[in-house]
XYZ file of N, CA and C in Angstrom:
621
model
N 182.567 118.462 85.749
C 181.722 117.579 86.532
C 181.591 116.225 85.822
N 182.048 115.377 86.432
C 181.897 113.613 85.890
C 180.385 113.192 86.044
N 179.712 112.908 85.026
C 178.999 112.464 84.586
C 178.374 110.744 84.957
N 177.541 110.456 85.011
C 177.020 109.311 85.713
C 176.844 108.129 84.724
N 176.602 107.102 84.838
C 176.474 105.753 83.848
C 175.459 105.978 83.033
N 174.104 106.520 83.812
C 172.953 106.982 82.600
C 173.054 107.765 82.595
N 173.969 109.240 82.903
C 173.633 110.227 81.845
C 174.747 109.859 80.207
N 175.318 109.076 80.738
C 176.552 108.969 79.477
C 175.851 108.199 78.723
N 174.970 107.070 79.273
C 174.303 106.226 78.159
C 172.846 107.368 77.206
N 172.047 108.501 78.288
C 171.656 108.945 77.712
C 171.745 110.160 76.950
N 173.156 110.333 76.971
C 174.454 111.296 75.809
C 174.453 110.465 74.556
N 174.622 109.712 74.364
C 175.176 108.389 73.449
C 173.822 108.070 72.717
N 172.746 108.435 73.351
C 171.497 107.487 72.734
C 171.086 108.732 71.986
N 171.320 109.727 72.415
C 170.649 111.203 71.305
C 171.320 112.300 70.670
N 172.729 111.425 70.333
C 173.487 111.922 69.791
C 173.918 111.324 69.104
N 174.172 111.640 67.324
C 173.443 111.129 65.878
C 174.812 110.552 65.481
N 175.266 109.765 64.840
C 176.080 109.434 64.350
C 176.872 110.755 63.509
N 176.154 111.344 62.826
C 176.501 112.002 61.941
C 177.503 113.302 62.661
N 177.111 113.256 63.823
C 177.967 114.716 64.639
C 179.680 114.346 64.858
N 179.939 112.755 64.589
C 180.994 112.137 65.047
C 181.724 111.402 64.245
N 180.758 111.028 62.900
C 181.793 110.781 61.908
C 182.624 111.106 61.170
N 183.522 110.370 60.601
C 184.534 110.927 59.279
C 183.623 110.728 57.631
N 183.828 112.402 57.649
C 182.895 112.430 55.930
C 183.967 112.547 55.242
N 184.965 112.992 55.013
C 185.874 112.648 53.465
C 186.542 111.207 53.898
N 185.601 110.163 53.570
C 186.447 108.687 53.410
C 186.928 108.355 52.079
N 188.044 107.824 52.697
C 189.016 107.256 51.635
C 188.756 106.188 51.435
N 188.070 105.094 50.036
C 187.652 104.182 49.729
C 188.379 103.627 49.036
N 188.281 102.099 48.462
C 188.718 101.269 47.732
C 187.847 100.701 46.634
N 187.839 100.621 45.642
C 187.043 100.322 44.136
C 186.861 98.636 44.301
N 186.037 98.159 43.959
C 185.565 96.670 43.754
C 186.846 96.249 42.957
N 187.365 96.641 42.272
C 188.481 96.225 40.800
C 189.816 96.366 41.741
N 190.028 97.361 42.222
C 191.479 97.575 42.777
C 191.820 96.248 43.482
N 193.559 95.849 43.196
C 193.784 94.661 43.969
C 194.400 94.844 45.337
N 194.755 93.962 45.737
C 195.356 93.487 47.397
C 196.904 94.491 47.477
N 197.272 94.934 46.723
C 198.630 95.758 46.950
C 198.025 97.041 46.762
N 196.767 97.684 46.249
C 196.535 99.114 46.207
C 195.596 98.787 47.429
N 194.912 98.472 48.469
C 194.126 98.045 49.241
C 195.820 98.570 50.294
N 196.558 97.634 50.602
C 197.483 97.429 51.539
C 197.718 98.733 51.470
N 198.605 99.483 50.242
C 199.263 100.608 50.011
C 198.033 101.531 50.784
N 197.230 102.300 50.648
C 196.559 103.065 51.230
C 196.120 102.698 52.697
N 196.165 101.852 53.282
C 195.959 101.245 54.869
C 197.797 102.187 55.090
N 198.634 101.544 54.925
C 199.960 101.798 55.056
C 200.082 103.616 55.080
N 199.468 104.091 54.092
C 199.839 105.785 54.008
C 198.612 106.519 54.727
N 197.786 105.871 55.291
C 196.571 106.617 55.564
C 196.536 106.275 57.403
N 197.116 104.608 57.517
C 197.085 104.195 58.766
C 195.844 104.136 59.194
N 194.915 103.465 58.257
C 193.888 103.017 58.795
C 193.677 101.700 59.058
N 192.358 101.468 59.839
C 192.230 100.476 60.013
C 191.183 99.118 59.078
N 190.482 99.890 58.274
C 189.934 99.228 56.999
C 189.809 100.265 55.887
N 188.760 100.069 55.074
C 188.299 100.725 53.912
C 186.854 100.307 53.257
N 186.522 101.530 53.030
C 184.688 101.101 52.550
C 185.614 100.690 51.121
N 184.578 99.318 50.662
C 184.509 99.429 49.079
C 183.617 99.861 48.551
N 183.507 100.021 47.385
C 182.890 100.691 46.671
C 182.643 100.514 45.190
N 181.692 100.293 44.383
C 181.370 100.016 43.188
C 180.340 100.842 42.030
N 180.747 101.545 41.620
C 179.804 102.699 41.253
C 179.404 103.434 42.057
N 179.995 103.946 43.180
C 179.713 104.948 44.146
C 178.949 104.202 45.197
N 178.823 102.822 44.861
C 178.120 102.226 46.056
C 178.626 101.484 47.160
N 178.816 101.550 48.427
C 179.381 101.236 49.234
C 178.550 99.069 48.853
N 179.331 98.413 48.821
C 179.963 96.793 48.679
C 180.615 96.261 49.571
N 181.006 96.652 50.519
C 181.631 96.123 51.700
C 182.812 96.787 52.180
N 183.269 95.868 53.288
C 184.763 97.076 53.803
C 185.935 95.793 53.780
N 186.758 96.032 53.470
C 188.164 95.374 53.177
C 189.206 95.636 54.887
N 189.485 95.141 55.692
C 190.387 95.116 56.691
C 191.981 94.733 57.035
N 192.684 95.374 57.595
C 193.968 94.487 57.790
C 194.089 93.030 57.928
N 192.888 92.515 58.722
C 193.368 90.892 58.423
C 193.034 90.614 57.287
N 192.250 91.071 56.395
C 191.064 90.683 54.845
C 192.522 90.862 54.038
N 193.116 91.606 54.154
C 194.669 92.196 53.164
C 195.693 91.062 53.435
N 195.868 90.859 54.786
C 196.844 89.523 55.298
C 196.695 88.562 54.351
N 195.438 88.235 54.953
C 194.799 86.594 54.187
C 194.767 86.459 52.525
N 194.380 88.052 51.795
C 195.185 88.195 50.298
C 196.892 87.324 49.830
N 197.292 88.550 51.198
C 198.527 88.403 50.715
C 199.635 87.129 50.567
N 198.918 86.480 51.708
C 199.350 84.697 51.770
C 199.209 84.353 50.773
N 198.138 84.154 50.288
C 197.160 83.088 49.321
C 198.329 84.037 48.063
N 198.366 85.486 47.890
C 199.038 85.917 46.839
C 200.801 85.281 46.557
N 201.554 85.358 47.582
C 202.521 85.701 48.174
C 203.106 84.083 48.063
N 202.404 83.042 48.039
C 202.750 81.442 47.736
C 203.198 81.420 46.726
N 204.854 80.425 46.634
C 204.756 79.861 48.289
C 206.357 80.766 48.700
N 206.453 82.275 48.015
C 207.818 82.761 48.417
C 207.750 84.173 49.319
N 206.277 83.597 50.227
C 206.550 84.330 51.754
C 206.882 83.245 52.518
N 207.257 81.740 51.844
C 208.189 80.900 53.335
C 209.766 81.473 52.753
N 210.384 82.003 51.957
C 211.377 82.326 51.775
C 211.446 84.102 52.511
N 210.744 84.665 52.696
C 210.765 85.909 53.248
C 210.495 85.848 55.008
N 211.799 86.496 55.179
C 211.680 86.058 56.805
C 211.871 87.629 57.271
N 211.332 87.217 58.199
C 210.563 88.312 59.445
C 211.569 89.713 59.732
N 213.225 89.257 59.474
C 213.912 89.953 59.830
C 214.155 91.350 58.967
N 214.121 90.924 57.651
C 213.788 91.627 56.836
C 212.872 92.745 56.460
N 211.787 92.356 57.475
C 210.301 93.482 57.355
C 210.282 94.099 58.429
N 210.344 93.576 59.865
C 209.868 93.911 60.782
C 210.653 95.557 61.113
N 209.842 96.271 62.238
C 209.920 97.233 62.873
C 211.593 97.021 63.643
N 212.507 97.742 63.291
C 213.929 97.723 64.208
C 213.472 98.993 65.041
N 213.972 98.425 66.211
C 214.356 99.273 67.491
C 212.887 100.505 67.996
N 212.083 99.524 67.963
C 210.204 100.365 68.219
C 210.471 100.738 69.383
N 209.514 101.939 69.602
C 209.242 102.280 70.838
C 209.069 101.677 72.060
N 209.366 101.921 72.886
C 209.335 100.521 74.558
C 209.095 101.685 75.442
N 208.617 100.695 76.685
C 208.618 101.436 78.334
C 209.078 99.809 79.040
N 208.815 101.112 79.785
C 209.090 99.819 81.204
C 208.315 99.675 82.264
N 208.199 98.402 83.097
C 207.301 98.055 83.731
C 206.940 98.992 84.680
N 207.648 99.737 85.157
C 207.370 100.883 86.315
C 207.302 102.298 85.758
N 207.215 102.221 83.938
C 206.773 103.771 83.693
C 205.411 103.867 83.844
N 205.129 105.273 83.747
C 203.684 105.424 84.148
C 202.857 105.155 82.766
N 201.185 104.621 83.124
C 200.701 104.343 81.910
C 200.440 105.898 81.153
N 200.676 106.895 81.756
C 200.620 108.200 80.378
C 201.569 108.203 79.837
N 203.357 107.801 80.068
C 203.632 107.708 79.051
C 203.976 107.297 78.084
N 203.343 105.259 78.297
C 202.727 104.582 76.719
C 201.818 105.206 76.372
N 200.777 105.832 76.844
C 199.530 106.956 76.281
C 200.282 107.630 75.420
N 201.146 108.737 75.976
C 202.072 109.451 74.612
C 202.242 108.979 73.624
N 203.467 107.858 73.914
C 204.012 107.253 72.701
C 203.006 106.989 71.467
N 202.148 105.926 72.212
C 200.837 105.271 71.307
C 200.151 106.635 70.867
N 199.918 107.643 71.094
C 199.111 108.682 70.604
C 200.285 109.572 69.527
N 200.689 109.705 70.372
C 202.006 111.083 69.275
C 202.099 109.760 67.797
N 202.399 108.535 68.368
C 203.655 108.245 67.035
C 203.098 107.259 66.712
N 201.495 107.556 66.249
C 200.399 106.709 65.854
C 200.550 105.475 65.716
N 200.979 104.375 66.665
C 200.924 103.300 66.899
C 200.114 102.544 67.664
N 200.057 101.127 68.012
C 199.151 100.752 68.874
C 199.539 99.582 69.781
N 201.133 99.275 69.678
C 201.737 98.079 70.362
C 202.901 98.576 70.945
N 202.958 98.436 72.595
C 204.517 98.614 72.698
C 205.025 97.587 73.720
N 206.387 97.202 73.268
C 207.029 95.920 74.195
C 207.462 96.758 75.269
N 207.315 95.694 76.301
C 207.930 96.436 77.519
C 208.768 95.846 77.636
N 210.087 96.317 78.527
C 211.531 95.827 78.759
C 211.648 96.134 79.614
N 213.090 95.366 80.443
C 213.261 94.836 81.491
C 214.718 94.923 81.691
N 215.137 95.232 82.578
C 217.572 94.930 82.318
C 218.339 94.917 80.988
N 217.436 96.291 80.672
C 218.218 95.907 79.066
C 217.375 96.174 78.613
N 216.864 95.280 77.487
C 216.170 94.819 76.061
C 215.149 93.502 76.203
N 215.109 93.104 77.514
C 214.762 91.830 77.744
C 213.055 92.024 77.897
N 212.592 91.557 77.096
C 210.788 91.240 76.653
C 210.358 90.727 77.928
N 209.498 91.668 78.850
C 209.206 91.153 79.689
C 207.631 90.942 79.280
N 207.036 92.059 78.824
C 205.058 92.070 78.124
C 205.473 92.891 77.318
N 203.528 92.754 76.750
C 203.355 94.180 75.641
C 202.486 95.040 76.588
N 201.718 95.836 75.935
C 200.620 97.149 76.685
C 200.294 97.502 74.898
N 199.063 97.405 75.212
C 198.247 98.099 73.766
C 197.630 99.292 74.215
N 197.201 100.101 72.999
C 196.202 101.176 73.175
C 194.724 100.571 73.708
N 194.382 99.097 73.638
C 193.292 98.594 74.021
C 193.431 98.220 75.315
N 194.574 98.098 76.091
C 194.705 97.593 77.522
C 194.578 99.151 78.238
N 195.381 100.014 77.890
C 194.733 101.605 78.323
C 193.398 102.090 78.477
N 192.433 101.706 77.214
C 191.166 102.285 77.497
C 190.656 101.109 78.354
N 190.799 99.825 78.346
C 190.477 99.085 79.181
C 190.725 99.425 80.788
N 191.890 99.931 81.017
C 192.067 100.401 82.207
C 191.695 100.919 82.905
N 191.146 102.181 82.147
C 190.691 103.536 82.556
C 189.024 103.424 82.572
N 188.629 102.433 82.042
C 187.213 101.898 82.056
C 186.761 100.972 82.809
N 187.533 99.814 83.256
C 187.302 99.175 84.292
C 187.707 99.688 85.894
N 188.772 100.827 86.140
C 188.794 101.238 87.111
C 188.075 102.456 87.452
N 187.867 103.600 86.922
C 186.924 104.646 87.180
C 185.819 104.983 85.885
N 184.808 103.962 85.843
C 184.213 103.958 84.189
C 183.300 105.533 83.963
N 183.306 106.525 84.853
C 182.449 107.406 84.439
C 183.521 108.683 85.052
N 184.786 108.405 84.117
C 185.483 109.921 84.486
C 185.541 110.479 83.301
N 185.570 111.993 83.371
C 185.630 112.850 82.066
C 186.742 112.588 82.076
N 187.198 112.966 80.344
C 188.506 112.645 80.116
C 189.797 114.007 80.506
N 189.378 114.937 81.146
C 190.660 115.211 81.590
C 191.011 114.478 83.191
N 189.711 113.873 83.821
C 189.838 113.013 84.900
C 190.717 111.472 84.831
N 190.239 111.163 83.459
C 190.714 109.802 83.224
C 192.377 110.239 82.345
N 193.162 111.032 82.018
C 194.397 111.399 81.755
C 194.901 111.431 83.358
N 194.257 111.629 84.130
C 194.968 112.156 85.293
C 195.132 110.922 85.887
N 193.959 109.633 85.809
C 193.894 108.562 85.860
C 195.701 107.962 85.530
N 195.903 107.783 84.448
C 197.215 107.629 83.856
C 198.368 108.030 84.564
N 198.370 108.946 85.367
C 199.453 109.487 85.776
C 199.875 108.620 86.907
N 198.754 108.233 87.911
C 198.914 107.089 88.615
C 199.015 105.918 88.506
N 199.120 105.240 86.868
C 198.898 103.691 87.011
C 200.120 103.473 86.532
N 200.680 102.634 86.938
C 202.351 102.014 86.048
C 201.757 100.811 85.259
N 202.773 100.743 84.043
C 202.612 99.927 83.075
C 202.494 98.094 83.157
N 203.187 97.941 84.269
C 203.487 96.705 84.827
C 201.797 95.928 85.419
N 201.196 96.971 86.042
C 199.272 96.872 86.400
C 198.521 96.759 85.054
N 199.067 96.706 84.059
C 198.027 96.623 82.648
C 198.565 95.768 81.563
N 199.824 95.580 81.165
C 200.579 95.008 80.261
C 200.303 93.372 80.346
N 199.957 92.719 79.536
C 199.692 91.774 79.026
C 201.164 90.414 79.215
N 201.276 89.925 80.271
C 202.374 88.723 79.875
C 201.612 87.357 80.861
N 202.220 86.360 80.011
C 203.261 86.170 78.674
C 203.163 86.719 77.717
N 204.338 86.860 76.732
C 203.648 87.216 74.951
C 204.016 86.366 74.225
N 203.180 85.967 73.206
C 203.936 84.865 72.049
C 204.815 86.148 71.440
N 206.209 85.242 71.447
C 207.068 85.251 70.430
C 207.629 85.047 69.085
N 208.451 85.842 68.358
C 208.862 84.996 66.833
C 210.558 85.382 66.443
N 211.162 84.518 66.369
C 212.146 85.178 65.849
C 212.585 85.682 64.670
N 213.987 85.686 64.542
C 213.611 87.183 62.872
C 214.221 86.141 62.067
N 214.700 84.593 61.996
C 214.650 83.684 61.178
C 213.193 82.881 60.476
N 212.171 83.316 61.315
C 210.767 82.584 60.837
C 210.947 82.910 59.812
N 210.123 82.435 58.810
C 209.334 83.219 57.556
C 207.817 84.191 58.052
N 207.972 84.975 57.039
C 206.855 86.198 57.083
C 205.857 85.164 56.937
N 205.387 83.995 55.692
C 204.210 83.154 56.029
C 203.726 83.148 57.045
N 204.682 82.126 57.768
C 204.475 81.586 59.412
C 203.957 82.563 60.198
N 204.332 84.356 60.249
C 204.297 84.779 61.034
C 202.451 85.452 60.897
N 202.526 85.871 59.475
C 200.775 85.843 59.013
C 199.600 84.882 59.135
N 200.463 83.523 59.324
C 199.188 82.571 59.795
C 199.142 82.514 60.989
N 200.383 83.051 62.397
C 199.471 83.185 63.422
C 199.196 84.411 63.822
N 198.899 85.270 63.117
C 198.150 86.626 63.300
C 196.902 86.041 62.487
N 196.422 85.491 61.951
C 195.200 84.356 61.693
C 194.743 84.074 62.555
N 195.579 83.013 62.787
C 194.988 82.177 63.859
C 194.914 82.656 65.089
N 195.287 83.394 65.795
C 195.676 83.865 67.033
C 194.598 85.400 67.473
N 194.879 86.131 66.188
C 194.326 87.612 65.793
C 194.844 88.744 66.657
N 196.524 87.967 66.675
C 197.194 88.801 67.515
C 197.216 90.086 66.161
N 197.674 91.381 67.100
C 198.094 92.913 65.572
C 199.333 92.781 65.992
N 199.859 92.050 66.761
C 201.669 92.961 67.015
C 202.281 91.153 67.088
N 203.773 91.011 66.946
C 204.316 89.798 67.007
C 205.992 90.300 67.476
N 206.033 90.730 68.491
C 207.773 91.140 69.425
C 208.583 89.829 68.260
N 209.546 90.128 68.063
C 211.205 89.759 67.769
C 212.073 89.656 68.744
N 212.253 88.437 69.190
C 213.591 88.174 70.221
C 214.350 87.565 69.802
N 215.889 87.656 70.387
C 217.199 86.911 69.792
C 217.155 85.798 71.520
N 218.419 85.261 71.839
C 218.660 85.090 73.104
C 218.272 85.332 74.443
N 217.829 85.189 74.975
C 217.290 85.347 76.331
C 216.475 86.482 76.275
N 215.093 86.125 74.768
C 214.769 87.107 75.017
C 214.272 88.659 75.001
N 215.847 88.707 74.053
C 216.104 90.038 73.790
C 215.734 91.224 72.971
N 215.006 91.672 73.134
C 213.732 92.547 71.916
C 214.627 92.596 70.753
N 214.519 92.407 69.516
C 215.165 92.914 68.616
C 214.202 93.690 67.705
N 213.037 93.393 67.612
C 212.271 94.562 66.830
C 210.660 94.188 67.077
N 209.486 94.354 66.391
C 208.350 94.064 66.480
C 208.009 93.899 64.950
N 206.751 92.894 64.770
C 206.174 92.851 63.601
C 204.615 93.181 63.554
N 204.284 93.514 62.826
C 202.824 94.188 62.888
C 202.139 93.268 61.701
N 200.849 93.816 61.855
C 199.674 92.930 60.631
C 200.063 93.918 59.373
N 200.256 95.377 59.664
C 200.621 95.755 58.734
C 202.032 95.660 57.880
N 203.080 95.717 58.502
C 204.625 95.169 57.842
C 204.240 94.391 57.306
């Protein structure tokens, strides 16, 4: 039985944090630097980290907080390190007329959160995030249980949610360039095209 706007808000209001969090967190030390910070985001696939200083939580460290390290570290021979070199070859894709469950798959099974969509080929037509999905499924039926809102998915094609235009980069930039507009922009994903276009890989905040 699907549930109503206030009973979900009054689910949410008397139900404790503590029933829903993660208790073995993996932290970062006040002392540790910007490459043991990165390294554990990278093997853990998270999205920040409590710090910590004598057992005391000091703040949380994030993928862009690690970026903005790594520039400032990385000067000035991340303009000599270019994109082609790091980035993601041959990532996961759909296409504009697959259904949105199965970028749901992909993005869920193969813990990612960006996928290019393609077109006659290889040709970058948008992206679709894991954030344009829950967006979906929330702006069109906002009070379905979730085996209602999977079923949701089965009916929507990717082409109704996917995000275009997309900024582009090619795999001659430098990695700099490509970290200051995930700065500036606060894009997480940056597609790789050659010619007309042509997906050649993706770059992430994390690569």
């Amino acid at each position: 039985t699907s549930l109503t706007k206030g009973e979900i808000s009054y689910q949410l209001e008397i139900t404790p944090i503590q029933t829903c969090m993660t208790r073995d967190v993996i932290t970062i030390r006040l002392q540790d630097d910007v490459a043991q910070g990165a390294q554990r985001l990278i093997e853990e696939t998270f999205g920040c980290l409590p710090v910590v200083d004598s057992g005391k939580l000091v703040g949380i460290v994030t993928e862009i907080n690690l970026l903005r390290g790594f520039l400032a570290a990385a000067a000035p021979a991340g303009e000599f390190m270019l994109i082609k070199d790091y980035m993601r070859k041959e990532p996961y894709t759909v296409m504009p007329n697959d259904l949105v469950s199965i970028a749901y798959h992909h993005l869920h099974e193969s813990h990612i959160r960006h996928l290019p969509v393609i077109s006659g080929g290889l040709k970058l037509v948008g992206m679709v995030t894991d954030r344009d999905i829950r967006q979906a499924g929330a702006s069109n039926e906002p009070h379905l249980a979730p085996h209602e809102w999977v079923h949701l998915l089965e009916k929507m094609t990717v082409n109704s949610i996917m995000t275009t235009p997309v900024r582009t980069v090619r795999g001659d930039m430098a990695v700099a360039d490509a970290g200051q507009l995930f700065l500036d922009h606060k894009f997480g994903c940056l597609p790789v095209v050659g010619d007309d276009d042509q997906l050649e890989g993706i770059l992430t905040v994390t690569d």
